[in-house]
C-alpha atoms as one frame of an Amber mdcrd trajectory, in Angstrom:
protein
  26.857  26.474 -19.733  26.942  30.038 -21.118  30.166  31.764 -22.034  29.589
  34.447 -19.410  29.191  31.816 -16.710  32.343  30.022 -17.874  34.298  33.253
 -17.678  32.950  34.032 -14.224  33.893  30.624 -12.832  37.370  30.713 -14.391
  37.940  34.187 -12.958  37.059  32.750  -9.545  39.482  29.866 -10.080  42.253
  32.348 -10.928  41.542  34.399  -7.811  41.672  31.221  -5.700  44.961  30.202
  -7.254  46.531  33.533  -6.318  45.946  32.701  -2.664  48.694  30.108  -2.944
  51.279  32.301  -4.652  54.505  32.391  -2.703  53.722  29.260  -0.685  53.527
  26.371  -3.168  56.971  26.333  -4.822  58.263  24.415  -6.676  54.668  23.570
  -7.620  52.378  26.037  -9.415  49.708  27.935  -7.475  46.603  26.521  -9.180
  42.940  27.318  -8.559  39.974  25.031  -9.216  36.191  25.462  -9.166  33.632
  22.647  -9.627  30.113  23.552 -10.759  27.008  21.362 -10.881  23.672  22.689
 -12.176  24.926  26.296 -12.030  25.949  25.911  -8.385  29.476  25.804  -7.023
  29.924  22.478  -5.245  33.668  22.515  -4.761  36.562  24.929  -4.876  40.204
  24.794  -3.918  43.724  26.056  -4.452  47.146  24.465  -4.141  48.045  24.320
  -0.472  51.281  25.377   1.232  54.385  23.442   0.159  52.468  22.404  -2.972
  50.270  19.634  -1.549  47.449  18.830  -1.881  46.745  20.121  -5.365  43.832
  22.419  -6.137  41.808  19.729  -7.918  42.184  17.347  -4.977  40.923  19.982
  -2.536  37.961  20.893  -4.748  37.010  17.251  -5.397  37.074  16.460  -1.689
  34.694  19.335  -1.080  32.374  18.350  -3.944  32.174  14.650  -3.084  29.570
  12.787  -5.129  28.322  16.051  -6.594  31.438  16.088  -8.806  29.878  13.394
 -11.030  28.888  15.008 -14.323  30.028  18.441 -13.121  31.997  21.159 -14.918
  35.531  21.761 -13.626  37.386  25.047 -14.083  41.127  24.849 -13.463  43.818
  27.439 -14.151  46.467  24.985 -15.399  46.312  21.609 -17.125  45.769  18.842
 -14.524  48.930  16.876 -13.854  49.354  13.465 -15.497  52.339  12.044 -13.616
  52.752  10.139 -10.377  54.695  12.110  -7.777  54.016  12.233  -4.078  50.335
  11.932  -5.026  48.438  10.295  -7.944  47.799  12.470 -11.017  44.977  14.997
 -10.791  43.779  14.021 -14.259  43.098  10.506 -12.946  41.349  11.909  -9.867
  39.004  13.882 -12.129  38.349  10.774 -14.210  37.642   8.685 -11.129  35.228
  11.356  -9.873  33.269  11.119 -13.120  33.321  14.814 -14.024  31.640  15.764
 -17.291  33.743  18.661 -18.582  37.083  20.255 -17.768  37.798  23.859 -18.757
  41.501  24.636 -18.294  42.985  28.063 -18.842  46.375  26.997 -20.223  48.375
  23.811 -20.861  51.222  22.815 -18.553  54.676  23.071 -20.163  56.189  20.614
 -17.667  57.437  17.700 -19.843  55.762  15.271 -17.434  52.395  16.815 -18.351
  52.486  18.939 -21.551  49.220  17.747 -23.065  49.165  14.349 -21.365  46.676
  15.495 -18.717  44.250  16.733 -21.371  44.741  13.520 -23.367  43.963  11.345
 -20.339  40.737  13.256 -19.795  39.670  13.109 -23.436  40.500   9.393 -23.679
  38.157   8.892 -20.718  35.333  10.620 -22.618  35.535  13.921 -20.739  35.094
  17.139 -22.723  38.207  19.350 -22.453  38.311  23.030 -23.388  41.426  25.213
 -23.251  42.252  28.924 -23.452  39.624  30.676 -21.324  41.294  33.692 -19.656
  44.605  32.299 -20.853  46.442  35.634 -20.710  45.618  36.027 -17.034  46.632
  32.446 -16.351  49.969  32.924 -18.139  50.620  35.965 -15.970  49.717  34.096
 -12.777  51.783  31.025 -13.672  54.652  32.929 -15.295  57.185  31.874 -12.673
  56.352  28.169 -12.837  56.256  28.141 -16.648  59.442  30.187 -16.973  61.328
  27.864 -14.636  60.005  24.815 -16.496  61.036  26.115 -19.928  64.142  28.236
 -19.259  65.333  26.952 -15.894  65.080  30.293 -14.133  62.345  31.857 -11.979
  60.319  34.943 -12.803  61.919  38.128 -11.450  60.049  41.175 -10.176  62.279
  44.195  -9.561  60.799  46.675  -7.097  62.034  50.175  -6.346  60.707  52.930
  -4.061  61.999  56.314  -5.138  61.510  60.043  -5.066  59.920  61.900  -7.972
  63.401  62.336  -9.463  64.269  58.642  -9.186  66.445  58.655  -6.053  66.268
  55.903  -3.441  68.175  57.730  -0.685  69.888  61.001   0.135  73.584  61.465
  -0.522  74.262  60.312   3.058  72.340  57.081   2.483  69.167  57.962   4.431
  66.186  56.172   2.887  63.702  55.547   5.716  61.213  56.393   4.630  60.760
  57.735   1.098  57.301  56.221   0.690  54.515  56.300   3.250  53.007  53.501
   5.366  50.346  52.321   2.840  52.984  51.738   0.148  55.261  49.888   2.550
  52.369  47.690   3.631  51.563  47.012  -0.026  55.161  45.888  -0.535  54.766
  43.343   2.268  51.696  41.962   0.477  53.747  41.675  -2.721  56.536  39.907
  -0.843  53.998  37.392   0.424  53.017  36.465  -3.149  56.597  35.606  -4.113
  58.668  32.566  -3.184  61.639  34.666  -2.140  62.804  38.217  -1.468  66.231
  38.946  -2.936  68.848  41.647  -2.273  72.505  42.188  -3.021  75.270  41.877
  -0.467  75.665  45.651  -0.177  72.050  46.071   0.872  72.397  43.256   3.413
  75.503  44.893   4.907  74.228  48.475   4.907  70.576  48.001   5.948  70.668
  44.737   7.963  67.179  43.912   6.599  64.789  41.232   7.863  63.284  40.689
   4.373  60.225  39.049   5.905  56.496  39.769   5.661  55.151  41.698   8.641
  51.648  42.676   9.704  49.724  40.261   7.452  49.605  37.141   9.618  50.791
  34.750   6.911  51.701  31.155   7.753  54.644  30.718   5.394  57.318  33.377
   5.015  59.163  33.824   1.700  62.756  32.673   1.584  65.420  35.397   1.889
  68.054  35.417  -0.889  71.300  37.392  -0.702  73.727  37.677  -3.610  77.242
  37.948  -2.161  80.319  36.682  -3.971  82.565  36.610  -0.884  79.893  35.990
   1.800  81.151  39.034   3.678  77.825  39.522   5.431  77.019  40.413   9.067
  77.298  37.248  11.147  75.307  38.855  13.946  72.735  40.487  11.663  69.010
  39.789  11.416  69.374  37.272   8.596  72.019  35.281  10.456  70.031  35.258
  13.684  66.838  34.016  11.986  68.255  31.646   9.355  66.986  28.569  11.206
  63.477  30.040  11.465  62.982  31.481   7.974  64.977  30.128   5.004  68.074
  32.087   4.002  69.663  31.273   0.633  73.112  32.703  -0.061  74.381  32.808
  -3.642  78.158  33.093  -3.542  81.201  32.677  -5.725  82.872  29.315  -5.959
  85.965  31.077  -4.592  84.277  32.158  -1.348  86.144  31.473   1.894  85.475
  27.913   3.068  85.339  29.043   6.693  82.514  31.464   5.904  80.711  28.765
   3.932  80.803  26.473   6.972  79.837  29.284   9.345  76.753  30.224   7.350
  75.812  26.576   6.883  76.020  26.071  10.649  73.804  29.132  11.115  71.135
  27.402   9.025  71.575  29.060   5.638  71.434  27.169   2.337  74.420  28.023
   0.146  74.439  27.991  -3.657  77.831  28.319  -5.406  77.525  30.341  -8.620
  79.692  31.249 -11.578  81.894  34.367 -11.417  82.370  36.515 -14.532  84.591
  39.616 -14.579  85.007  39.423 -10.797  81.246  39.494 -10.248  78.609  36.848
  -9.765  76.925  35.973 -13.044  73.272  36.847 -12.376  72.087  34.491 -15.113
  73.762  31.571 -13.359  72.474  32.854  -9.999  68.897  32.633 -11.254  69.497
  29.228 -12.797  70.810  27.945  -9.464  67.781  29.416  -7.680  65.566  27.710
 -10.254  67.259  24.376  -9.555  66.578  25.016  -5.882  62.864  25.166  -6.752
  62.112  28.890  -6.672  59.610  30.145  -9.256  58.882  33.774  -8.244  61.524
  36.176  -6.901  60.929  39.693  -5.571  64.146  41.699  -5.889  64.483  44.818
  -3.744  67.981  45.986  -4.722  70.581  47.255  -4.447  71.541  49.302  -7.431
  74.379  47.064  -8.680  72.230  43.917  -8.560  69.333  45.719 -10.249  71.631
  46.942 -13.024  73.062  43.470 -13.573  69.593  41.926 -13.859  68.432  44.575
 -16.328  71.650  44.452 -18.336  71.295  40.684 -18.742  67.584  40.953 -19.628
  66.497  38.987 -16.565  63.738  41.274 -15.266  60.194  40.227 -16.099  58.284
  42.833 -14.109  59.157  46.293 -12.801  57.271  47.688  -9.807  57.869  51.297
  -8.867  56.554  53.276  -5.914  57.063  56.982  -6.518  56.787  59.524  -3.718
  56.048  63.229  -4.028  59.423  64.526  -2.901  62.551  65.593  -4.732  66.031
  64.674  -3.452  68.316  66.028  -6.164  71.324  64.840  -8.095  73.363  64.163
  -4.961  70.874  61.436  -3.986  71.521  57.764  -4.670  70.209  56.255  -7.905
  68.170  53.072  -7.700  69.813  51.460 -10.740  73.569  51.219 -11.200  75.511
  51.864 -14.415  74.157  50.133 -17.524  76.710  51.400 -20.032  74.136  52.669
 -22.520  75.317  54.921 -25.348  72.099  54.999 -27.364  68.494  55.248 -26.204
  67.420  52.358 -28.416  69.689  50.086 -26.354  67.563  50.596 -23.237  65.191
  47.807 -22.170  61.571  48.810 -22.653  58.621  47.521 -20.676  54.861  47.786
 -21.139  52.765  49.626 -18.575  50.351  47.208 -16.933  48.909  49.131 -13.993
  49.018  52.428 -12.144  47.288  53.236  -8.880  47.491  55.585  -5.959  48.654
  53.910  -2.746  48.231  56.351   0.099  50.054  59.548  -0.940  52.319  57.619
  -3.347  51.921  56.213  -6.859  52.537  52.590  -7.805  53.287  51.659 -11.407
  53.774  48.128 -12.719  55.570  47.361 -15.978  55.965  44.002 -17.708  57.740
  42.591 -20.709  56.058  43.567 -23.961  54.791  39.981 -24.131  54.185  38.229
 -20.814  55.922  35.067 -21.958  58.813  36.623 -23.902  62.009  34.627 -23.494
  60.073  31.523 -22.452
C-alpha cells in the first residue's frame, strides 16, 4: 500500500482513538482501522471504561475480511492477559497480513512483546507512522506508565491583562459562550477536572460536562489539605452520581474523612510539605488511582504549585478582549522568581479564535519531556 494511503488510514485511526479520550482510563484511548484491498472493512476505538479494546472492536466488524488485511493501530497491541486475551493474539488468530502501529507501548507488560508476538507469527510489523501525533494523544497513559503521574493540562480564562476576576472576585463571565462551550469539550476529553479547595469553597462548582450529551462524566478532583469544603455544595450532593476524588493531608480531621466517604467521595491521603499538600505526591496518588489525563482549572495557588514543581504538560489559555487592571485577581499565584531565565517556558502549539475570544495552547518543548 502507498505511503499516502498508510498515512491517511493512520490519521483516521488517531481520530477514532480521540473519541475515547476521557472515558477509557486507566487504559489508553486507542484507535484501529482495518483495510482490505484499499477498502476499510473494520474500525474501532477503545470503549468506555477501557473495554473492549480498539482492535477487538475493529476485528469484530471486519470478520473474515480481516484475513490478510492491513491493520493500523495507534499504540502497540497488548501482549498480556488481563480481563480479556491479548490483542496481539486476536490479530494473529484473525490472520491479518500487516500491522502498522504508530508507537510502542511503554507498559512493562507489553513494551515490544506485542510486536514480537506478531512478527513471530509471520505478520509484517511497521512502527513510527505519525508517531508524534500518537505520543501527544497517548501522553497521559505513557506518562503514568513511566513516571507514575498523569498528564496535566492547566487551563485559564483571563482578560487581556491576565486577570481572572475583578478585585471583588467577580469572574462570570470573562470569556463568551463559545469559549465556555469549548472548555466543556476539553473537559470531556480528560479523565478528571481538578481544582483547589479555595475554588471549591468560593465558586461551588459542578465541574461536569454540560450541553454535549456525553455518557461518561469526568471525575471531579479537589485538592484540600483539611477537607474544609462545603458539605451541602454541588460536589457533595452529586458525589454518588459522578465520581468525586478528594486529595487531603494525612492530618485531616477523621470526622470529615468519614463524612465525605459516606457522601460517596473517594479520599486519597497525600504528603504535606511546608504546611501544604505536595502536588507531586498528589499527582502520584491520582496516577495510582488510575487517572491518566487531568484538566486543572485553578485556583491560583494550585496552578502556581504545579508550575513551580514542573508538573504542567500543557497550558491552555482563553484570552478575552477586556482589561481589568492591577486590582484584578491574577490567575497564577506567587512563583518566587528572581530571574527571567528561571521561568518555565512552553512551546506554542496552536492559536485560534473561539467566538470573540482567543485560545492559545502551549506544550512542553518536547511532548515527552520528563517521561
